[in-house]
Coordinates of C-alpha atoms in Angstrom, one line a residue:
M21 CA 70.9 139.7 96.9
K22 CA 68.5 142.1 98.6
E23 CA 70.2 145.1 97.0
N24 CA 70.0 143.4 93.6
T25 CA 66.3 142.7 94.0
K26 CA 65.7 146.2 95.1
F27 CA 67.4 147.5 92.1
I28 CA 65.5 145.2 89.8
V29 CA 62.1 146.2 91.3
A30 CA 62.9 149.9 91.1
E31 CA 63.9 149.6 87.4
I32 CA 60.8 147.6 86.6
N33 CA 58.6 150.2 88.3
K34 CA 60.2 152.9 86.2
L35 CA 60.0 151.0 82.9
L36 CA 56.5 149.6 83.2
G37 CA 54.9 152.0 85.6
H38 CA 54.0 149.4 88.3
N39 CA 54.1 149.8 92.1
Y40 CA 55.9 146.6 93.0
N41 CA 57.7 146.2 96.3
V42 CA 60.4 143.6 97.2
I43 CA 58.0 141.4 99.2
Y44 CA 55.4 141.3 96.5
F45 CA 58.0 140.7 93.8
N46 CA 59.5 137.8 95.7
S47 CA 56.0 136.3 96.2
L48 CA 55.2 136.2 92.4
R49 CA 54.8 132.9 90.7
P50 CA 57.0 131.7 87.8
E51 CA 54.2 132.4 85.2
E52 CA 53.8 136.0 86.5
L53 CA 57.6 136.5 86.4
L54 CA 57.6 135.3 82.8
Q55 CA 54.9 137.8 82.1
V56 CA 56.9 140.6 83.6
L57 CA 60.0 139.5 81.7
K58 CA 58.0 139.5 78.4
E59 CA 56.6 142.9 79.1
V60 CA 60.1 144.3 79.8
L61 CA 61.4 142.8 76.6
M62 CA 58.5 144.2 74.6
K63 CA 59.1 147.6 76.2
I64 CA 62.7 147.5 75.2
Q65 CA 61.7 146.6 71.6
E66 CA 59.1 149.5 71.8
Q67 CA 56.2 147.2 71.0
S68 CA 52.8 148.6 72.1
D69 CA 51.0 145.3 72.7
T70 CA 52.2 144.6 76.3
S71 CA 48.9 143.1 77.5
I72 CA 49.5 139.6 76.1
D73 CA 49.2 137.1 78.8
T74 CA 51.6 134.1 79.0
K75 CA 48.8 131.8 80.1
N76 CA 47.2 131.9 76.7
V77 CA 50.5 131.2 74.9
T78 CA 52.3 127.9 74.7
P79 CA 55.7 127.7 76.6
E80 CA 57.5 126.9 73.3
E81 CA 56.3 130.2 71.8
T82 CA 57.3 132.2 74.9
S83 CA 60.7 130.6 75.0
I84 CA 61.2 131.2 71.2
Y85 CA 60.2 134.8 71.7
I86 CA 62.4 135.4 74.7
L87 CA 65.4 133.8 73.0
S88 CA 65.0 135.7 69.8
V89 CA 64.8 139.0 71.8
L90 CA 67.9 138.0 73.8
R91 CA 69.7 137.2 70.6
V92 CA 68.9 140.7 69.4
L93 CA 70.3 142.1 72.6
H94 CA 73.5 140.0 72.1
Y95 CA 72.8 137.7 75.0
H96 CA 73.7 134.1 74.4
P97 CA 72.0 131.7 76.8
Q98 CA 73.7 128.4 77.4
V99 CA 72.4 125.1 78.8
E100 CA 75.0 123.3 80.9
V101 CA 74.4 119.7 81.9
P102 CA 76.5 118.4 84.8
G103 CA 79.1 115.7 83.9
V104 CA 77.3 113.2 86.2
Y105 CA 74.2 113.1 84.1
L106 CA 76.1 112.6 80.8
S107 CA 76.9 109.0 81.7
D108 CA 73.4 108.1 80.6
P109 CA 73.5 107.4 76.8
E110 CA 70.2 109.1 76.0
V111 CA 71.1 112.3 77.9
S112 CA 74.5 112.4 76.3
S113 CA 73.1 111.9 72.8
L114 CA 70.5 114.7 73.4
Y115 CA 73.2 117.0 74.7
E116 CA 75.4 116.3 71.7
Q117 CA 72.6 117.1 69.4
Y118 CA 72.0 120.3 71.4
T119 CA 75.7 121.3 71.2
A120 CA 75.8 120.5 67.4
L121 CA 72.7 122.7 66.8
I122 CA 74.3 125.6 68.8
D123 CA 77.5 125.3 66.8
R124 CA 75.6 125.3 63.6
F125 CA 73.7 128.4 64.7
K126 CA 77.0 130.1 65.6
V127 CA 78.5 129.3 62.2
V128 CA 75.5 130.5 60.3
H129 CA 75.3 133.7 62.3
K130 CA 79.0 134.4 61.8
E131 CA 78.8 133.8 58.1
R132 CA 75.8 136.2 57.9
E133 CA 77.7 138.9 59.9
I134 CA 80.9 138.4 57.8
G135 CA 78.9 138.6 54.6
R136 CA 77.2 141.8 55.7
K137 CA 80.4 143.5 56.7
N138 CA 82.3 142.3 53.6
F139 CA 79.6 143.6 51.2
E140 CA 79.8 146.9 52.9
N141 CA 83.6 147.1 52.9
A142 CA 84.2 145.7 49.4
S143 CA 84.3 149.2 47.7
E144 CA 86.6 150.5 50.4
L145 CA 89.0 147.6 49.9
T146 CA 89.1 148.1 46.2
A147 CA 89.9 151.8 46.7
D148 CA 92.6 150.9 49.2
L149 CA 94.2 148.5 46.8
K150 CA 94.3 151.1 44.0
T151 CA 96.0 153.6 46.3
M152 CA 98.5 151.0 47.5
E153 CA 99.4 150.1 44.0
K154 CA 100.0 153.8 43.2
E155 CA 102.2 154.1 46.2
K156 CA 104.1 151.0 45.3
E157 CA 104.8 152.4 41.8
A158 CA 106.0 155.7 43.3
V159 CA 108.3 153.9 45.7
T160 CA 109.8 151.7 43.0
I161 CA 110.5 154.9 40.9
R162 CA 112.2 156.5 43.9
I163 CA 114.3 153.4 44.5
E164 CA 115.5 153.4 40.9
K165 CA 116.5 157.1 41.3
M166 CA 118.5 156.3 44.4
R167 CA 120.3 153.5 42.7
A168 CA 121.2 155.7 39.9
K169 CA 122.6 158.3 42.3
A170 CA 124.5 155.6 44.2
E171 CA 126.2 154.2 41.0
V172 CA 127.7 157.6 40.4
G173 CA 129.5 157.5 43.8
I174 CA 131.0 154.0 43.5
H175 CA 134.5 155.5 42.8
L176 CA 134.2 157.2 46.2
L177 CA 134.1 153.7 47.8
D178 CA 137.3 152.8 46.1
A179 CA 138.9 156.0 47.3
A180 CA 137.8 155.3 50.8
H181 CA 139.3 151.8 50.6
A182 CA 142.6 153.1 49.4
L183 CA 142.6 155.8 52.2
R184 CA 142.0 153.1 54.8
I185 CA 145.0 151.1 53.4
E186 CA 147.2 154.2 53.6
K187 CA 146.1 154.9 57.2
D188 CA 147.1 151.4 58.1
K189 CA 150.5 152.0 56.6
E190 CA 150.8 155.3 58.5
R191 CA 150.0 153.5 61.7
D192 CA 152.6 150.9 61.0
L193 CA 155.2 153.6 60.2
V194 CA 154.4 155.3 63.5
L195 CA 154.9 152.1 65.4
Q196 CA 158.2 151.4 63.5
E197 CA 159.4 155.0 64.3
E198 CA 158.7 154.4 68.0
Q199 CA 160.5 151.1 68.0
E200 CA 163.5 152.7 66.2
K201 CA 163.5 155.5 68.8
E202 CA 163.7 152.9 71.6
I203 CA 166.5 151.1 69.8
T204 CA 168.5 154.3 69.4
S205 CA 168.0 155.2 73.0
R206 CA 169.3 151.7 74.0
L207 CA 172.3 152.1 71.7
E208 CA 173.1 155.5 73.1
T209 CA 173.1 154.1 76.6
S210 CA 175.3 151.2 75.6
L211 CA 177.6 153.6 73.8
Q212 CA 177.9 155.8 76.9
R213 CA 178.7 152.7 78.9
L214 CA 181.4 151.6 76.5
E215 CA 182.9 155.0 76.4
K216 CA 183.2 155.0 80.2
E217 CA 184.8 151.6 80.1
L218 CA 187.2 152.8 77.4
Q219 CA 188.2 155.7 79.6
I220 CA 188.8 153.4 82.5
L221 CA 190.9 151.2 80.3
K222 CA 192.9 154.2 79.2
K223 CA 193.6 155.1 82.8
D224 CA 194.6 151.6 83.5
E225 CA 197.0 151.6 80.5
N226 CA 198.8 154.5 82.0
E227 CA 199.1 152.7 85.3
V228 CA 200.0 149.2 83.9
T229 CA 203.6 148.1 84.2
V230 CA 205.6 145.0 83.5
Q231 CA 205.4 143.9 87.2
T232 CA 201.6 144.2 87.3
L233 CA 201.3 142.2 84.1
L234 CA 203.6 139.5 85.5
Q235 CA 201.8 139.4 88.7
H236 CA 198.4 139.0 86.9
L237 CA 199.9 136.2 84.7
Y238 CA 201.3 134.5 87.8
E239 CA 197.8 134.6 89.5
V240 CA 196.2 133.2 86.4
I241 CA 198.8 130.4 86.1
T242 CA 198.4 129.5 89.8
V243 CA 194.6 129.3 89.4
Q244 CA 194.9 127.1 86.3
T245 CA 197.5 124.9 88.0
I246 CA 195.3 124.5 91.1
M247 CA 192.4 123.6 88.8
T248 CA 194.4 121.0 86.9
N249 CA 196.2 119.5 89.8
E250 CA 193.5 119.5 92.5
N251 CA 190.0 120.1 91.2
L252 CA 190.1 118.1 88.1
P253 CA 191.7 114.9 89.6
A254 CA 189.2 115.1 92.5
G255 CA 186.4 115.3 90.0
I256 CA 187.8 112.4 88.0
H257 CA 188.3 110.3 91.1
E258 CA 184.7 110.9 92.1
K259 CA 183.4 109.9 88.7
K260 CA 185.5 106.8 88.7
S261 CA 184.3 105.8 92.2
R262 CA 180.7 106.4 91.1
M263 CA 181.3 104.2 88.0
K264 CA 182.8 101.4 90.2
A265 CA 179.9 101.6 92.5
L266 CA 177.4 101.4 89.6
N267 CA 179.3 98.5 88.1
A268 CA 179.3 96.7 91.4
V269 CA 175.6 97.2 91.8
K270 CA 175.1 96.0 88.2
Q271 CA 177.0 92.8 88.8
Y272 CA 175.1 91.9 92.0
S273 CA 172.1 89.7 91.6
Y274 CA 168.9 90.1 93.6
L275 CA 169.7 90.4 97.3
G276 CA 167.6 88.3 99.6
P277 CA 166.9 89.0 103.2
E278 CA 169.7 86.7 104.3
Q279 CA 172.3 88.6 102.2
I280 CA 171.0 91.9 103.5
N281 CA 171.4 90.7 107.1
A282 CA 174.9 89.5 106.4
L283 CA 175.9 92.9 104.9
R284 CA 174.4 94.7 107.8
N285 CA 176.4 92.6 110.2
K286 CA 179.6 93.4 108.3
L287 CA 178.8 97.1 108.4
D288 CA 178.2 96.9 112.2
A289 CA 181.5 95.1 112.6
V290 CA 183.4 97.7 110.6
A291 CA 181.8 100.5 112.5
K292 CA 182.8 98.9 115.8
E293 CA 186.4 98.5 114.6
I294 CA 186.5 102.2 113.6
Q295 CA 185.0 103.2 116.9
N296 CA 187.6 101.1 118.8
L297 CA 190.5 102.7 116.8
V298 CA 189.2 106.2 117.5
E299 CA 188.9 105.4 121.2
S300 CA 192.4 103.9 121.3
K301 CA 193.8 106.9 119.6
I302 CA 192.1 109.3 122.0
S303 CA 193.3 107.2 125.0
K304 CA 196.9 107.5 124.0
S305 CA 198.9 109.8 126.4
N306 CA 201.2 111.3 123.9
I307 CA 199.5 114.2 122.0
D308 CA 200.2 114.5 118.3
K309 CA 201.9 117.9 117.7
I310 CA 201.2 117.9 114.0
E311 CA 197.4 117.8 114.4
P312 CA 196.7 121.5 114.5
F313 CA 198.7 122.0 111.3
R314 CA 196.7 119.2 109.7
Q315 CA 193.5 120.9 110.7
Q316 CA 194.7 124.2 109.2
A317 CA 195.7 122.5 106.0
A318 CA 192.2 120.9 105.7
A319 CA 190.6 124.3 106.3
V320 CA 192.7 125.8 103.6
A321 CA 191.8 123.0 101.2
N322 CA 188.1 123.6 101.9
I323 CA 188.5 127.3 101.2
K324 CA 190.3 126.5 97.9
R325 CA 187.6 124.1 96.9
N326 CA 184.9 126.7 97.5
V327 CA 186.8 129.4 95.6
L328 CA 187.3 127.1 92.7
E329 CA 183.6 126.3 92.6
K330 CA 182.7 130.0 92.6
L331 CA 185.2 130.6 89.8
E332 CA 183.6 127.9 87.6
K333 CA 180.1 129.3 88.2
S334 CA 181.3 132.9 87.3
E335 CA 183.0 131.6 84.1
N336 CA 179.9 129.8 83.0
S337 CA 177.8 132.9 83.6
L338 CA 180.3 135.1 81.8
Q339 CA 180.1 132.8 78.7
E340 CA 176.3 133.0 78.8
L341 CA 176.4 136.8 78.9
L342 CA 178.8 137.0 76.1
L343 CA 176.5 134.9 73.9
K344 CA 173.6 137.1 74.7
L345 CA 175.7 140.2 73.9
K346 CA 176.6 138.8 70.5
V347 CA 172.9 138.1 69.7
K348 CA 171.9 141.7 70.7
Q349 CA 174.7 143.2 68.6
E350 CA 173.5 141.3 65.5
L351 CA 169.9 142.5 66.1
S352 CA 171.1 146.1 66.5
K353 CA 173.1 145.8 63.2
L354 CA 169.9 144.6 61.4
V355 CA 167.8 147.5 62.8
V356 CA 170.4 150.1 61.9
E357 CA 170.6 148.8 58.3
D358 CA 166.8 149.5 57.7
V359 CA 166.0 152.5 55.6
I360 CA 163.8 155.4 57.1
P361 CA 162.3 158.2 55.0
K362 CA 163.9 161.5 55.8
G363 CA 163.8 165.2 54.8
E364 CA 161.7 166.1 51.7
E365 CA 160.4 162.5 51.2
L366 CA 158.9 162.5 54.7
K367 CA 157.1 165.9 54.0
K368 CA 155.7 164.6 50.7
Y369 CA 154.5 161.5 52.4
I370 CA 152.7 163.5 55.1
N371 CA 151.0 165.8 52.5
R372 CA 149.8 162.8 50.6
L373 CA 148.3 161.4 53.8
K374 CA 146.5 164.6 54.6
T375 CA 144.8 164.8 51.1
R376 CA 143.7 161.2 51.4
G377 CA 142.3 161.9 54.9
T378 CA 140.1 164.7 53.6
L379 CA 138.9 162.4 50.8
Y380 CA 138.1 159.7 53.3
K381 CA 136.0 162.0 55.4
H382 CA 134.0 163.2 52.4
C383 CA 133.3 159.6 51.3
K384 CA 132.4 158.6 54.8
A385 CA 129.7 161.3 55.0
E386 CA 128.2 160.3 51.6
L387 CA 128.1 156.7 52.7
A388 CA 126.3 157.6 55.9
W389 CA 123.7 159.5 53.9
L390 CA 123.2 156.6 51.5
N391 CA 122.8 154.1 54.4
A392 CA 120.1 156.3 55.9
E393 CA 118.2 156.5 52.6
N394 CA 118.5 152.8 52.2
S395 CA 117.0 152.1 55.7
V396 CA 114.1 154.4 54.9
L397 CA 113.3 152.7 51.7
H398 CA 113.5 149.3 53.3
R399 CA 111.0 150.4 55.9
T400 CA 108.6 151.7 53.3
T401 CA 108.8 148.5 51.3
A402 CA 108.1 146.4 54.4
I403 CA 105.0 148.5 55.2
L404 CA 103.7 148.2 51.7
E405 CA 104.2 144.5 51.7
D406 CA 102.2 144.1 54.9
Q407 CA 99.4 146.2 53.4
F408 CA 99.4 144.1 50.3
N409 CA 99.2 140.9 52.2
Q410 CA 96.2 142.3 54.2
C411 CA 94.4 143.1 51.0
N412 CA 95.0 139.6 49.6
Q413 CA 93.6 138.1 52.8
A414 CA 90.5 140.3 52.5
R415 CA 90.1 139.2 48.9
E416 CA 90.2 135.5 50.0
I417 CA 87.7 136.1 52.7
L418 CA 85.3 137.7 50.2
K419 CA 85.7 134.8 47.9
T420 CA 84.9 132.3 50.6
V421 CA 81.9 134.2 51.8
K422 CA 80.5 134.4 48.2
K423 CA 81.0 130.6 47.9
N424 CA 79.3 129.7 51.2
T425 CA 76.3 132.0 50.9
S426 CA 73.4 130.7 48.9
D427 CA 71.6 132.6 46.2
N428 CA 68.3 132.7 48.2
F429 CA 70.0 133.9 51.5
S430 CA 68.5 136.9 53.2
A431 CA 67.7 138.3 56.6
E432 CA 64.2 136.6 56.6
N433 CA 65.8 133.2 56.0
A434 CA 68.3 133.7 58.8
S435 CA 65.6 134.6 61.3
S436 CA 63.5 131.5 60.4
I437 CA 66.6 129.3 60.8
N438 CA 67.2 130.8 64.2
L439 CA 63.6 130.2 65.3
Q440 CA 63.9 126.6 64.2
L441 CA 67.1 126.1 66.2
C442 CA 65.4 127.6 69.3
R443 CA 62.5 125.2 68.9
D444 CA 64.8 122.2 68.7
I445 CA 66.7 123.4 71.8
S446 CA 63.5 123.8 73.8
T447 CA 62.3 120.3 72.8
F448 CA 65.6 118.8 73.8
R449 CA 65.4 120.6 77.1
T450 CA 62.0 119.2 77.9
R451 CA 63.3 115.7 77.1
L452 CA 66.2 116.2 79.4
I453 CA 64.3 117.2 82.5
P454 CA 62.6 113.8 83.4
L455 CA 65.9 112.0 82.7
I456 CA 67.8 114.3 85.0
N457 CA 65.2 113.6 87.8
E458 CA 65.5 109.9 87.3
I459 CA 69.3 110.2 87.6
Q460 CA 69.0 112.1 90.8
M461 CA 66.8 109.4 92.3
L462 CA 69.2 106.7 91.3
R463 CA 72.1 108.7 92.8
E464 CA 70.3 108.9 96.1
K465 CA 69.7 105.1 96.1
H466 CA 73.4 104.6 95.2
R467 CA 74.4 106.7 98.2
E468 CA 72.2 104.8 100.6
F469 CA 73.7 101.5 99.3
E470 CA 77.2 102.9 99.8
S471 CA 76.5 103.9 103.4
E472 CA 75.1 100.5 104.2
Q473 CA 78.1 98.8 102.6
E474 CA 80.5 100.9 104.6
K475 CA 78.7 100.0 107.8
A476 CA 79.0 96.3 107.0
K477 CA 82.7 96.7 106.2
K478 CA 83.3 98.3 109.5
V479 CA 81.6 95.5 111.4
Q480 CA 83.6 92.9 109.4
I481 CA 86.8 94.7 110.2
E482 CA 86.0 94.7 113.9
V483 CA 85.2 91.0 113.9
E484 CA 88.4 90.2 112.0
S485 CA 90.5 92.2 114.4
S486 CA 89.0 90.5 117.5
M487 CA 89.5 87.1 115.9
S488 CA 93.1 87.8 114.9
V489 CA 93.9 88.9 118.5
S490 CA 92.5 85.8 120.0
I491 CA 94.3 83.6 117.4
N492 CA 97.6 85.3 118.2
D493 CA 97.1 84.7 121.9
L494 CA 96.4 81.0 121.3
Q495 CA 99.4 80.6 119.1
S496 CA 101.7 82.2 121.7
E497 CA 100.3 79.9 124.3
L498 CA 100.9 76.9 122.1
E499 CA 104.5 77.9 121.5
D500 CA 105.1 78.3 125.2
R501 CA 103.7 74.9 125.9
K502 CA 105.8 73.3 123.2
A503 CA 109.0 74.9 124.6
K504 CA 108.1 73.7 128.1
L505 CA 107.5 70.2 126.8
V506 CA 110.8 70.1 125.1
K507 CA 112.6 71.2 128.2
E508 CA 110.8 68.7 130.3
T509 CA 111.6 65.9 127.9
E510 CA 115.3 66.8 127.9
G511 CA 115.3 66.9 131.8
K512 CA 113.5 63.6 131.8
E513 CA 116.1 62.0 129.5
K514 CA 118.9 63.3 131.7
L515 CA 117.3 62.0 134.8
E516 CA 116.7 58.6 133.2
K517 CA 120.3 58.4 132.2
S518 CA 121.5 59.3 135.7
I519 CA 119.0 56.8 137.2
T520 CA 120.3 54.0 134.9
K521 CA 123.8 54.8 136.0
M522 CA 122.9 54.7 139.7
K523 CA 121.0 51.4 139.2
T524 CA 124.1 49.9 137.5
M525 CA 126.2 51.1 140.4
E526 CA 123.8 49.7 142.9
E527 CA 123.7 46.4 141.1
R528 CA 127.5 46.2 141.1
I529 CA 127.6 47.0 144.8
K530 CA 125.0 44.3 145.6
R531 CA 127.0 41.8 143.6
D532 CA 130.2 42.7 145.4
K533 CA 128.3 42.4 148.8
E534 CA 126.9 39.0 147.9
D535 CA 130.2 37.8 146.7
P536 CA 132.1 36.4 149.7
S537 CA 135.5 36.7 147.9
V538 CA 135.3 40.5 147.8
S539 CA 136.4 42.0 151.1
D540 CA 135.5 45.7 150.3
P541 CA 132.6 45.8 148.0
G542 CA 132.8 49.6 147.0
K543 CA 136.6 49.6 146.5
S544 CA 136.6 48.6 142.9
I545 CA 134.0 51.3 142.0
K546 CA 136.1 53.9 143.9
E547 CA 139.2 52.8 142.0
E548 CA 137.4 53.1 138.7
L549 CA 136.2 56.6 139.6
N550 CA 139.7 57.7 140.8
S551 CA 141.2 56.3 137.6
T552 CA 138.8 58.3 135.5
I553 CA 139.4 61.4 137.5
Q554 CA 143.2 61.0 137.1
A555 CA 142.9 60.4 133.4
E556 CA 140.9 63.6 133.1
E557 CA 143.4 65.5 135.1
A558 CA 146.2 64.2 133.0
K559 CA 144.4 65.4 129.9
I560 CA 143.9 68.8 131.4
K561 CA 147.7 69.0 132.2
S562 CA 148.7 68.0 128.7
L563 CA 146.4 70.6 127.3
M564 CA 147.8 73.3 129.5
L565 CA 151.3 72.3 128.4
E566 CA 150.3 72.5 124.8
K567 CA 148.8 75.9 125.4
E568 CA 152.1 77.2 126.9
H569 CA 154.1 75.7 124.0
L570 CA 151.8 77.4 121.6
K571 CA 152.3 80.7 123.3
D572 CA 156.1 80.3 123.1
T573 CA 155.9 79.5 119.4
V574 CA 153.7 82.5 118.8
I575 CA 156.0 84.8 120.6
S576 CA 159.0 83.5 118.6
K577 CA 157.2 83.8 115.3
E578 CA 156.2 87.4 116.1
K579 CA 159.8 88.2 116.8
Q580 CA 160.9 86.7 113.5
M581 CA 158.2 88.6 111.7
Q582 CA 159.5 91.9 113.3
M583 CA 163.0 91.1 112.3
W584 CA 162.0 90.3 108.7
N585 CA 160.1 93.6 108.6
D586 CA 163.1 95.5 109.9
V587 CA 165.3 93.8 107.3
L588 CA 162.9 94.5 104.4
S589 CA 162.3 98.1 105.5

């Protein structure tokens, strides 16, 4: 702040020729500061009469003068009222009127500025419109010329399309040629393999004799006989046994747990019999001499079975390979039957492709040039359209300004309107000041009342807390006393019952003593007590027996459950 004041004082001294210092400047009264401000503004406006004193002028006139000068200097002062004071209806209405007048002033000022600028730029806009129309005509002529040139080269597009088709055909032919080369290589390899096999067969023919053929036939016959006599009957027997088992399963109804247990028992019995027979056979002293031969025969039978299974698998694979070979032979025949261009026809076809390739390149270059020209023309048309739209907008603005401006509008009228608005603003401001002061007083009172209310609330809360603590203590004491009373009443009732029992016993004993016929007065009471004790002991024994019986039944039931679970699993 000190630096700012120093700067202000120095500039005022330079401008007005005074010898102010910072201390003297800070001690100036508001009227004197207004006088300094007015002198500065008049100096800026280069007015000679700077000796006018603000004391002899009304505050409205000084404010109007200062605001008008600030408006010239493009300084827009604003009066901001805090939101707290706007709750008052009078203040809010005055502030609304103030804002409305400011908005009106802004609108009038903008219209005036726009009118001034538009009147100045009207001639320039008309000239721009004329030049743009000329450019548009030139561009349209150029576009028509380019279209005429493009129509001449339409046949080139057709030629390019035909060339593209021929290139696709060429690509297909190249692929077909590669496929045919692969097929021929495969056929050559297969031919070489067949030639080798043929040579081997020729060698074998020289070595083949009647004895070798008979031996081969004998081997084939033995294999076939083994297949028919051993393998096929065994397979048929397995199938039949499987069918029997399935039929047996089909005939059986639903098996319950009892039937399953019976079957398991039968199986156990059969297994035991088999085990006994095996043990008896082992325990015999005489050793069977034919046993090793039987074992050898069983091993030979197993070997035969394995060999026959391998033979079946090899035959199946051989049949599959033969089928694949037939399919491939048919495919090779179809490929060989296709016609391929050869010799002079192939040369002619290649020459034709070369000529079409050159045509395609030429057409492609022309198309690229046409596309470039087309893009340039599109860009120029877009620029011209934007400029045309801007001109139309300028025309509309001119029309609106002409409509809004009155016939008698001039610079003098605008200044008078501005002065009137400034006067209205100053009057509203003078009305607002006392209202704002009253609102401040009311706010201070409101704050005092709030502080007093908060203190009272704190006292009330403290009293309530102390009262609640005391009430809780009293309630807890009451509950304890009630619980003690309940316990004491229960104990009292028990004591009364025991006292009544004792009294009855004493009365009976007295009666027995008084009765001369009774020799032992307490004997009957003892007998009664003993009888009751014995009855209670008998009850306890019966309960213990029932408990043991229940344990036994539970154990038996658990065993049954385990057995059922085993059967079902």
